[in-house]
Coordinates of C-alpha atoms in Angstrom, one line a residue:
Chain A
M1 CA 63.8 70.4 109.6
F2 CA 65.6 70.2 106.2
I3 CA 64.2 69.9 103.1
P4 CA 66.4 68.0 100.1
L5 CA 66.3 69.1 96.7
T6 CA 65.8 66.6 94.3
S7 CA 67.0 66.6 90.7
L8 CA 63.5 67.3 89.3
D9 CA 63.5 70.8 91.9
L10 CA 66.9 71.6 89.8
S11 CA 66.0 71.1 86.5
L12 CA 62.9 73.8 87.5
A13 CA 65.5 76.5 88.5
A14 CA 68.0 75.2 85.2
V15 CA 64.3 75.5 82.8
L16 CA 64.1 79.4 83.7
V17 CA 67.7 79.8 83.0
I18 CA 68.1 78.1 80.0
M19 CA 64.7 80.1 78.6
L20 CA 66.2 83.4 79.8
A21 CA 69.1 82.4 77.3
L22 CA 66.9 81.8 74.1
L23 CA 65.1 85.7 75.0
S24 CA 68.6 86.7 75.4
W25 CA 69.5 84.9 72.0
R26 CA 66.5 86.2 70.2
M27 CA 67.2 89.5 71.3
Q28 CA 71.0 89.3 69.7
L29 CA 72.1 90.3 73.7
N30 CA 75.5 88.9 73.6
V31 CA 74.8 87.5 76.0
T32 CA 73.7 83.9 75.4
Q33 CA 77.0 81.9 74.9
Q34 CA 78.6 83.3 78.8
L35 CA 75.3 82.1 80.2
I36 CA 75.5 78.9 79.1
I37 CA 78.5 78.2 80.0
A38 CA 78.7 79.7 83.3
A39 CA 75.6 77.9 83.6
I40 CA 77.2 74.2 82.8
R41 CA 80.4 75.9 85.0
T42 CA 79.5 76.3 88.4
T43 CA 77.2 72.9 88.3
V44 CA 80.1 70.9 87.7
Q45 CA 82.3 72.9 89.5
L46 CA 79.4 73.0 92.5
L47 CA 78.9 68.6 92.4
L48 CA 82.9 68.0 92.1
I49 CA 83.4 69.7 95.0
G50 CA 80.4 68.3 97.1
L51 CA 81.8 65.0 95.9
V52 CA 85.4 65.8 97.2
L53 CA 84.5 67.1 100.8
K54 CA 81.5 64.0 100.9
T55 CA 84.7 62.6 100.6
I56 CA 87.5 64.4 103.4
F57 CA 84.4 64.8 105.9
T58 CA 84.5 60.8 105.9
H59 CA 88.6 60.6 106.3
V60 CA 89.6 63.6 108.6
D61 CA 93.0 64.4 107.4
I62 CA 95.1 67.6 107.7
L63 CA 97.3 66.9 104.7
W64 CA 93.8 66.5 102.7
V65 CA 92.8 69.7 104.2
A66 CA 95.4 71.7 103.2
L67 CA 95.9 70.1 100.2
I68 CA 92.2 71.5 99.3
C69 CA 92.9 75.1 100.9
L70 CA 96.7 74.9 98.8
V71 CA 94.1 74.4 95.1
M72 CA 91.6 77.2 96.5
L73 CA 94.1 79.2 96.9
S74 CA 95.9 79.6 93.3
V75 CA 93.0 79.3 91.9
A76 CA 91.9 83.1 94.3
G77 CA 95.2 84.5 93.0
W78 CA 94.4 83.9 89.0
E79 CA 91.3 84.9 89.7
I80 CA 92.8 88.2 91.0
L81 CA 94.9 88.7 88.0
S82 CA 92.4 88.3 85.3
R83 CA 90.8 90.9 86.7
Q84 CA 92.9 93.1 86.5
H85 CA 93.1 95.6 83.3
R86 CA 96.3 95.7 82.6
K87 CA 98.3 92.9 83.1
L88 CA 101.2 92.9 85.6
K89 CA 103.8 90.7 85.0
G90 CA 103.5 86.9 85.6
W91 CA 104.7 85.1 88.5
W92 CA 105.7 88.2 89.7
G93 CA 101.4 89.2 89.5
F94 CA 100.8 85.7 90.9
G95 CA 102.8 86.1 93.7
V96 CA 102.0 89.4 95.1
S97 CA 97.5 88.2 94.5
T98 CA 98.6 84.7 96.0
A99 CA 100.3 86.6 99.1
S100 CA 97.9 89.0 100.1
L101 CA 95.1 86.8 100.1
F102 CA 97.6 84.0 102.1
V103 CA 97.4 87.3 104.6
S104 CA 93.6 88.0 103.8
S105 CA 91.9 84.5 103.7
F106 CA 94.5 82.0 104.5
F107 CA 95.9 83.3 107.9
I108 CA 92.5 84.5 109.4
S109 CA 90.8 80.6 108.5
I110 CA 93.5 79.4 111.0
L111 CA 93.2 82.4 113.2
A112 CA 89.4 82.1 113.5
L113 CA 89.4 78.1 113.9
I114 CA 91.7 78.1 116.5
T115 CA 91.0 80.8 118.5
I116 CA 87.5 81.3 117.8
I117 CA 85.3 77.8 116.4
Q118 CA 87.5 75.9 118.3
A119 CA 86.9 72.7 116.4
D120 CA 87.5 69.0 116.9
P121 CA 90.1 68.7 116.0
W122 CA 91.4 72.5 114.8
Y123 CA 91.2 72.0 111.2
H124 CA 88.5 70.4 110.5
P125 CA 87.3 69.8 107.0
Q126 CA 83.6 70.7 107.9
Y127 CA 84.0 74.6 109.5
A128 CA 87.7 74.6 107.5
I129 CA 87.1 74.5 104.0
P130 CA 83.3 76.8 104.2
L131 CA 85.5 79.4 106.3
L132 CA 88.3 79.7 104.0
G133 CA 86.0 79.9 101.0
M134 CA 83.0 82.2 101.9
L135 CA 86.6 84.6 103.1
L136 CA 88.8 83.9 99.9
G137 CA 85.9 84.7 97.9
N138 CA 84.8 87.6 99.7
T139 CA 88.4 88.9 100.5
M140 CA 89.1 88.1 97.2
T141 CA 86.9 90.7 95.2
G142 CA 88.2 93.9 96.7
I143 CA 91.6 92.6 96.4
A144 CA 90.8 92.8 93.0
L145 CA 89.2 96.1 92.9
G146 CA 92.3 97.4 95.3
M147 CA 94.4 96.6 93.2
D148 CA 93.4 97.7 89.3
R149 CA 92.4 100.9 91.0
L150 CA 96.2 101.2 91.8
V151 CA 97.2 100.3 88.7
Q152 CA 95.2 102.0 86.3
T153 CA 95.3 105.1 88.0
A154 CA 99.1 105.1 88.7
W155 CA 98.7 104.6 84.6
Q156 CA 97.1 106.9 83.6
Q157 CA 98.5 109.5 86.3
G158 CA 101.9 108.8 85.6
S159 CA 102.5 112.0 84.5
I160 CA 101.6 113.4 87.6
I161 CA 103.4 111.1 89.3
E162 CA 106.2 112.0 87.2
Q163 CA 105.5 115.6 88.0
R164 CA 105.7 115.0 91.5
L165 CA 109.2 113.4 91.5
M166 CA 110.5 116.2 89.5
L167 CA 109.5 118.7 92.8
G168 CA 111.3 116.3 95.2
Q169 CA 108.8 114.1 96.4
T170 CA 109.0 111.2 97.4
S171 CA 108.3 108.0 96.0
V172 CA 105.9 107.2 98.5
Q173 CA 104.6 110.9 99.8
A174 CA 104.1 110.8 94.8
I175 CA 101.6 107.5 95.3
N176 CA 99.8 108.6 98.4
D177 CA 96.7 110.3 96.9
I178 CA 96.1 107.3 94.6
R179 CA 96.6 104.4 97.5
K180 CA 94.1 106.1 99.1
E181 CA 91.5 106.0 96.3
S182 CA 92.5 101.9 96.1
M183 CA 92.1 101.5 99.1
R184 CA 88.6 102.7 99.7
A185 CA 87.8 101.0 96.3
G186 CA 88.7 97.6 97.8
M187 CA 86.7 98.3 100.5
I188 CA 83.7 99.9 100.0
P189 CA 81.8 96.5 99.0
I190 CA 82.7 95.4 102.4
I191 CA 81.4 98.3 104.0
N192 CA 78.0 98.1 102.6
S193 CA 77.3 94.9 102.6
M194 CA 77.9 95.0 106.2
A195 CA 75.9 98.8 106.5
A196 CA 73.7 96.8 104.7
A197 CA 73.1 93.1 106.2
G198 CA 70.0 93.0 108.2
I199 CA 67.9 95.7 106.6
V200 CA 68.5 95.7 102.6
S201 CA 69.6 91.7 102.3
L202 CA 70.0 88.8 104.6
P203 CA 73.4 87.7 103.7
G204 CA 74.0 84.3 101.8
M205 CA 75.9 82.4 104.5
M206 CA 72.9 83.0 107.4
T207 CA 70.0 82.3 105.2
G208 CA 71.3 79.3 104.4
Q209 CA 72.0 77.9 108.2
I210 CA 68.4 78.7 108.2
L211 CA 67.6 77.0 105.6
A212 CA 69.1 74.1 107.1
G213 CA 67.1 74.4 109.9
A214 CA 69.1 76.5 112.3
P215 CA 68.0 78.5 114.7
P216 CA 68.1 82.4 113.8
V217 CA 70.2 83.8 116.3
E218 CA 72.9 81.2 116.0
A219 CA 72.9 81.6 112.2
V220 CA 72.8 85.5 113.0
K221 CA 75.7 85.5 115.5
Y222 CA 77.8 83.6 113.0
Q223 CA 77.2 85.7 109.8
I224 CA 79.0 88.7 112.1
L225 CA 81.8 86.6 112.9
I226 CA 82.0 85.6 108.9
M227 CA 81.6 89.7 108.5
F228 CA 84.3 90.8 110.8
L229 CA 86.7 88.3 109.7
I230 CA 85.5 89.5 106.0
T231 CA 86.0 93.0 106.4
A232 CA 89.5 92.4 108.7
G233 CA 90.8 90.0 105.9
T234 CA 89.5 92.9 102.8
G235 CA 91.3 95.2 104.6
F236 CA 94.6 93.7 105.5
G237 CA 94.5 91.9 101.6
V238 CA 94.4 95.2 99.8
I239 CA 96.8 96.4 102.3
S240 CA 99.4 93.7 101.5
V241 CA 98.6 94.2 97.4
L242 CA 99.2 97.6 98.1
W243 CA 102.3 97.7 99.6
F244 CA 103.7 95.3 97.1
I245 CA 102.3 97.3 94.2
S246 CA 103.6 100.8 94.9
R247 CA 107.3 99.2 96.4
R248 CA 107.7 97.8 92.9
L249 CA 106.4 100.9 90.6
F250 CA 109.6 102.7 91.6
D251 CA 112.9 101.8 92.2
D252 CA 115.5 102.7 95.1
R253 CA 116.2 106.3 93.5
H254 CA 112.3 107.1 93.4
R255 CA 111.6 106.6 89.8
L256 CA 108.7 105.4 88.2
R257 CA 109.4 102.1 86.8
F258 CA 106.3 100.9 85.1
D259 CA 108.3 97.9 83.2
Q260 CA 109.6 96.2 86.2
L261 CA 105.4 95.8 87.1
L262 CA 103.9 95.9 84.0
K263 CA 104.1 93.1 80.7
T264 CA 103.6 94.7 78.0
V265 CA 106.0 98.4 78.7
K266 CA 109.3 98.3 78.2
N267 CA 111.3 101.7 79.9
K268 CA 111.8 103.9 76.8
Chain B
M1 CA 130.8 128.7 93.7
K2 CA 127.9 126.2 91.8
N3 CA 128.8 123.9 89.6
L4 CA 127.2 120.9 87.8
L5 CA 129.7 118.5 86.5
I6 CA 128.5 116.1 84.1
K7 CA 131.3 112.9 83.3
N8 CA 131.0 110.7 80.4
L9 CA 127.3 110.3 81.1
H10 CA 126.1 107.8 78.8
Y11 CA 121.6 106.9 78.7
Q12 CA 119.7 104.9 76.5
H13 CA 121.6 105.3 73.1
C14 CA 123.2 108.2 73.5
G15 CA 126.2 109.3 75.4
P16 CA 129.5 110.0 76.3
I17 CA 128.3 113.2 77.2
D18 CA 130.7 115.5 79.0
I19 CA 129.8 118.6 80.2
Q20 CA 130.4 121.2 83.1
I21 CA 128.3 124.6 84.1
N22 CA 129.5 127.0 86.1
S23 CA 127.8 129.6 88.7
G24 CA 125.5 131.8 87.8
E25 CA 125.7 130.2 84.2
C26 CA 123.0 129.8 81.1
V27 CA 123.7 126.4 79.0
A28 CA 121.3 126.1 75.7
I29 CA 120.7 122.9 74.3
F30 CA 118.9 122.3 70.8
G31 CA 118.4 119.4 68.1
A32 CA 116.3 117.9 66.2
S33 CA 112.6 115.9 67.7
G34 CA 114.0 112.4 69.3
S35 CA 117.6 113.1 69.8
G36 CA 118.0 113.0 73.3
K37 CA 117.0 116.6 74.6
S38 CA 114.4 115.6 77.1
L39 CA 116.2 112.0 77.8
L40 CA 119.1 114.9 79.0
L41 CA 117.4 116.8 81.4
R42 CA 115.8 113.7 83.0
A43 CA 118.7 111.7 83.0
L44 CA 120.2 114.5 85.0
A45 CA 117.2 115.0 87.2
D46 CA 117.5 111.1 88.0
L47 CA 114.2 110.2 86.7
D48 CA 115.8 107.7 84.0
E49 CA 118.2 105.2 84.9
H50 CA 121.9 106.5 83.3
T51 CA 125.1 105.8 84.2
G52 CA 128.6 107.9 84.3
D53 CA 129.2 110.3 87.4
I54 CA 126.9 113.9 87.5
S55 CA 127.8 115.6 90.9
L56 CA 126.7 119.4 92.1
D57 CA 129.3 121.2 94.1
D58 CA 131.2 118.1 94.3
I59 CA 128.4 116.0 95.7
S60 CA 127.5 112.9 93.7
M61 CA 124.2 111.9 93.1
N62 CA 124.7 108.7 94.3
Q63 CA 125.5 110.3 97.8
V64 CA 122.6 112.0 98.4
S65 CA 118.7 111.2 98.3
A66 CA 117.2 111.1 95.0
P67 CA 114.2 113.6 96.4
E68 CA 117.0 115.8 97.6
W69 CA 119.0 115.7 94.2
R70 CA 115.9 116.9 92.2
Q71 CA 115.4 119.9 94.9
K72 CA 119.0 120.7 94.2
V73 CA 118.7 120.1 90.2
A74 CA 115.3 121.1 89.3
L75 CA 113.6 119.5 86.1
L76 CA 110.9 122.6 84.8
P77 CA 108.7 120.0 82.0
A78 CA 107.3 121.0 78.6
E79 CA 103.8 120.7 80.2
S80 CA 103.2 120.9 84.3
Q81 CA 100.6 118.2 85.7
W82 CA 98.5 119.9 88.4
W83 CA 96.4 117.2 90.8
F84 CA 94.3 119.6 92.8
D85 CA 91.5 121.2 92.8
T86 CA 93.0 125.0 93.6
L87 CA 97.0 126.8 93.2
G88 CA 97.7 126.8 97.2
E89 CA 96.8 123.0 97.6
H90 CA 100.0 122.3 95.4
F91 CA 101.9 124.6 97.7
S92 CA 103.2 123.7 101.2
E93 CA 104.8 127.3 101.7
I94 CA 103.8 130.9 100.2
D95 CA 106.5 133.5 99.2
H96 CA 104.7 136.5 98.5
Q97 CA 107.7 138.5 97.2
L98 CA 108.3 136.2 94.9
I99 CA 104.6 136.1 93.9
K100 CA 104.6 139.5 93.2
Q101 CA 108.4 139.6 90.8
F102 CA 106.2 136.6 88.6
G103 CA 103.2 139.4 88.1
F104 CA 100.1 137.7 90.2
P105 CA 97.8 139.2 92.8
E106 CA 98.0 138.0 96.5
N107 CA 95.3 136.1 95.9
V108 CA 96.4 133.6 93.7
M109 CA 96.7 130.8 95.7
S110 CA 93.1 130.7 96.1
W111 CA 92.3 130.6 92.3
S112 CA 90.9 127.3 90.4
V113 CA 93.8 125.3 88.4
S114 CA 90.7 125.0 85.3
R115 CA 91.2 128.4 84.9
L116 CA 94.2 129.2 84.6
S117 CA 95.8 129.7 81.3
S118 CA 99.2 128.2 79.3
G119 CA 101.3 130.9 80.2
E120 CA 99.7 131.5 84.2
K121 CA 100.1 127.7 84.1
Q122 CA 103.8 127.8 83.2
R123 CA 104.8 130.7 85.4
L124 CA 103.5 129.0 88.2
A125 CA 105.0 125.6 87.7
L126 CA 108.5 127.2 87.7
L127 CA 107.4 129.5 91.0
R128 CA 106.5 126.1 92.8
L129 CA 109.8 124.4 91.4
L130 CA 111.7 127.7 92.5
L131 CA 110.4 127.5 96.0
N132 CA 112.9 124.7 96.6
K133 CA 115.6 126.9 95.7
P134 CA 117.4 124.9 93.2
D135 CA 121.3 125.2 92.5
V136 CA 119.9 123.8 89.2
L137 CA 117.4 124.3 86.9
L138 CA 116.3 122.2 83.7
L139 CA 114.3 124.1 81.5
D140 CA 112.6 121.4 79.0
E141 CA 111.4 123.7 76.4
P142 CA 110.0 126.2 79.2
T143 CA 108.0 128.2 76.6
A144 CA 106.7 125.8 73.8
N145 CA 103.1 126.7 74.5
L146 CA 103.9 130.2 75.2
D147 CA 102.5 133.8 73.1
K148 CA 105.4 136.4 72.9
N149 CA 104.2 138.9 76.4
N150 CA 104.1 135.1 78.4
T151 CA 107.2 133.8 76.9
L152 CA 109.4 137.3 77.9
L153 CA 107.4 137.0 81.7
F154 CA 109.1 134.4 81.0
E155 CA 112.4 134.8 80.6
K156 CA 113.0 137.5 82.1
V157 CA 111.8 135.7 86.0
V158 CA 114.8 133.4 85.0
E159 CA 117.4 135.8 84.5
D160 CA 116.1 137.1 87.8
Y161 CA 116.8 134.0 89.4
I162 CA 120.1 133.1 88.1
Q163 CA 121.4 136.6 89.8
Q164 CA 120.0 136.5 93.1
H165 CA 120.4 132.1 93.9
S166 CA 123.6 132.1 91.2
A167 CA 121.8 128.8 89.9
C168 CA 123.5 127.1 86.6
V169 CA 120.6 126.6 84.1
I170 CA 120.2 124.3 81.0
W171 CA 117.7 125.7 78.6
V172 CA 116.5 123.5 76.0
S173 CA 114.5 124.6 73.0
H174 CA 113.7 124.8 69.1
D175 CA 113.5 129.1 69.1
A176 CA 117.3 130.1 68.3
H177 CA 116.3 133.5 68.8
Q178 CA 114.9 132.4 72.5
L179 CA 118.1 130.4 73.0
E180 CA 120.8 133.6 71.8
R181 CA 118.9 136.4 74.3
V182 CA 118.9 134.1 77.2
S183 CA 122.1 132.0 77.5
S184 CA 125.8 132.8 76.7
V185 CA 126.9 129.0 75.5
Q186 CA 124.9 126.8 73.1
Y187 CA 124.9 123.1 72.1
Q188 CA 124.2 121.3 70.0
I189 CA 122.6 117.3 70.4
E190 CA 123.5 115.3 67.9
H191 CA 123.7 111.2 67.5
G192 CA 123.8 111.5 70.9
Q193 CA 127.0 113.5 71.3
L194 CA 126.7 117.4 72.5
H195 CA 128.6 119.6 69.8
R196 CA 129.8 123.3 70.9
H197 CA 128.0 126.1 68.3

């Protein structure tokens, strides 16, 4: 059984957000503006994508699906960049984050669509777009965290890295401990959510399917599939980011070169 | 015979620099802050970009990998860095004789890094560096934070190493008395050039 929502239903929920905004404004908690803007953004963006999906579902065409996917991919790429504390060099940074998302989400979505889900045609937007969306949204977090940790730690521990180089270590040896730590930082959220799934939290996708009337066990199977895809995607994505960045951090003579990586740094 | 040959070296705003350092020789370099002393040592250890020829025993820097070069041409910075909790984790091998010669007890490797004094730190940093058996030692104000006793102890250890391994040493310092003690030749670096003193 599926119960559609009316505009009135949504307005009731919106009143809660507005009450929260008013309260935080009264208490001078400084989140009011961000809260309102984000709430408006989510409404407009979701309504728009709803309309887009509705149109695409009725005209199944691989070109349209590809176009939407590319837009999603590049927006996610920018999103990763904007979550970095240290600004990476423009196009290069965008290239790395998008390339890693390509490995983590695009490639894995296509693999899952063709070999596991096997819709007809395999790129059917009803499956392709939600799947890619979920993968992008979740792997993006892990990649952004891993990347930020690597760049931040390398920056803070620059003199330790150089000390290790002075002792004759290779660039890989000198950055290895920081790489391990960054991999952990990127993977912890998905590892935690796998461990907590079903006991502490009911994952959103599964809950959505159940709300839409799907049998619980079927919903659970889909959720397990998605969890595994997200985990694999996040892992491969973080690894590729670590690989790209730690290569860029050094030159071919194993010198530490922040000027190749970061925007505002000039080589001393 | 080991010797370090530097020809037409340019780095940052400095150069050309030409100098030869022979086996068993300790050359001192002094100059105002910001005159490029530390940068010279960094260029020699191939840590910064530079142009010109640097060779050790007729083998040019670019003929060997950078990590190999840095094991032969070892830079000791003014402040050493330690990244593990205990000392031992920073050492891949242990040379008991050298430890004794440096004035440390047998169990030094189990010491915690956070409890080291600056004098101990600097001597241990030198010990760590010497385990690579470098042919050239580049010392960047190595005793700047040490008291008189520790300074003399440090100088003695370097002197012993030069004698035992006929190593070449470049010693950068502000302390004119120290440079008199340790070196045979002194250079001043000024306007990006070396001048014999």
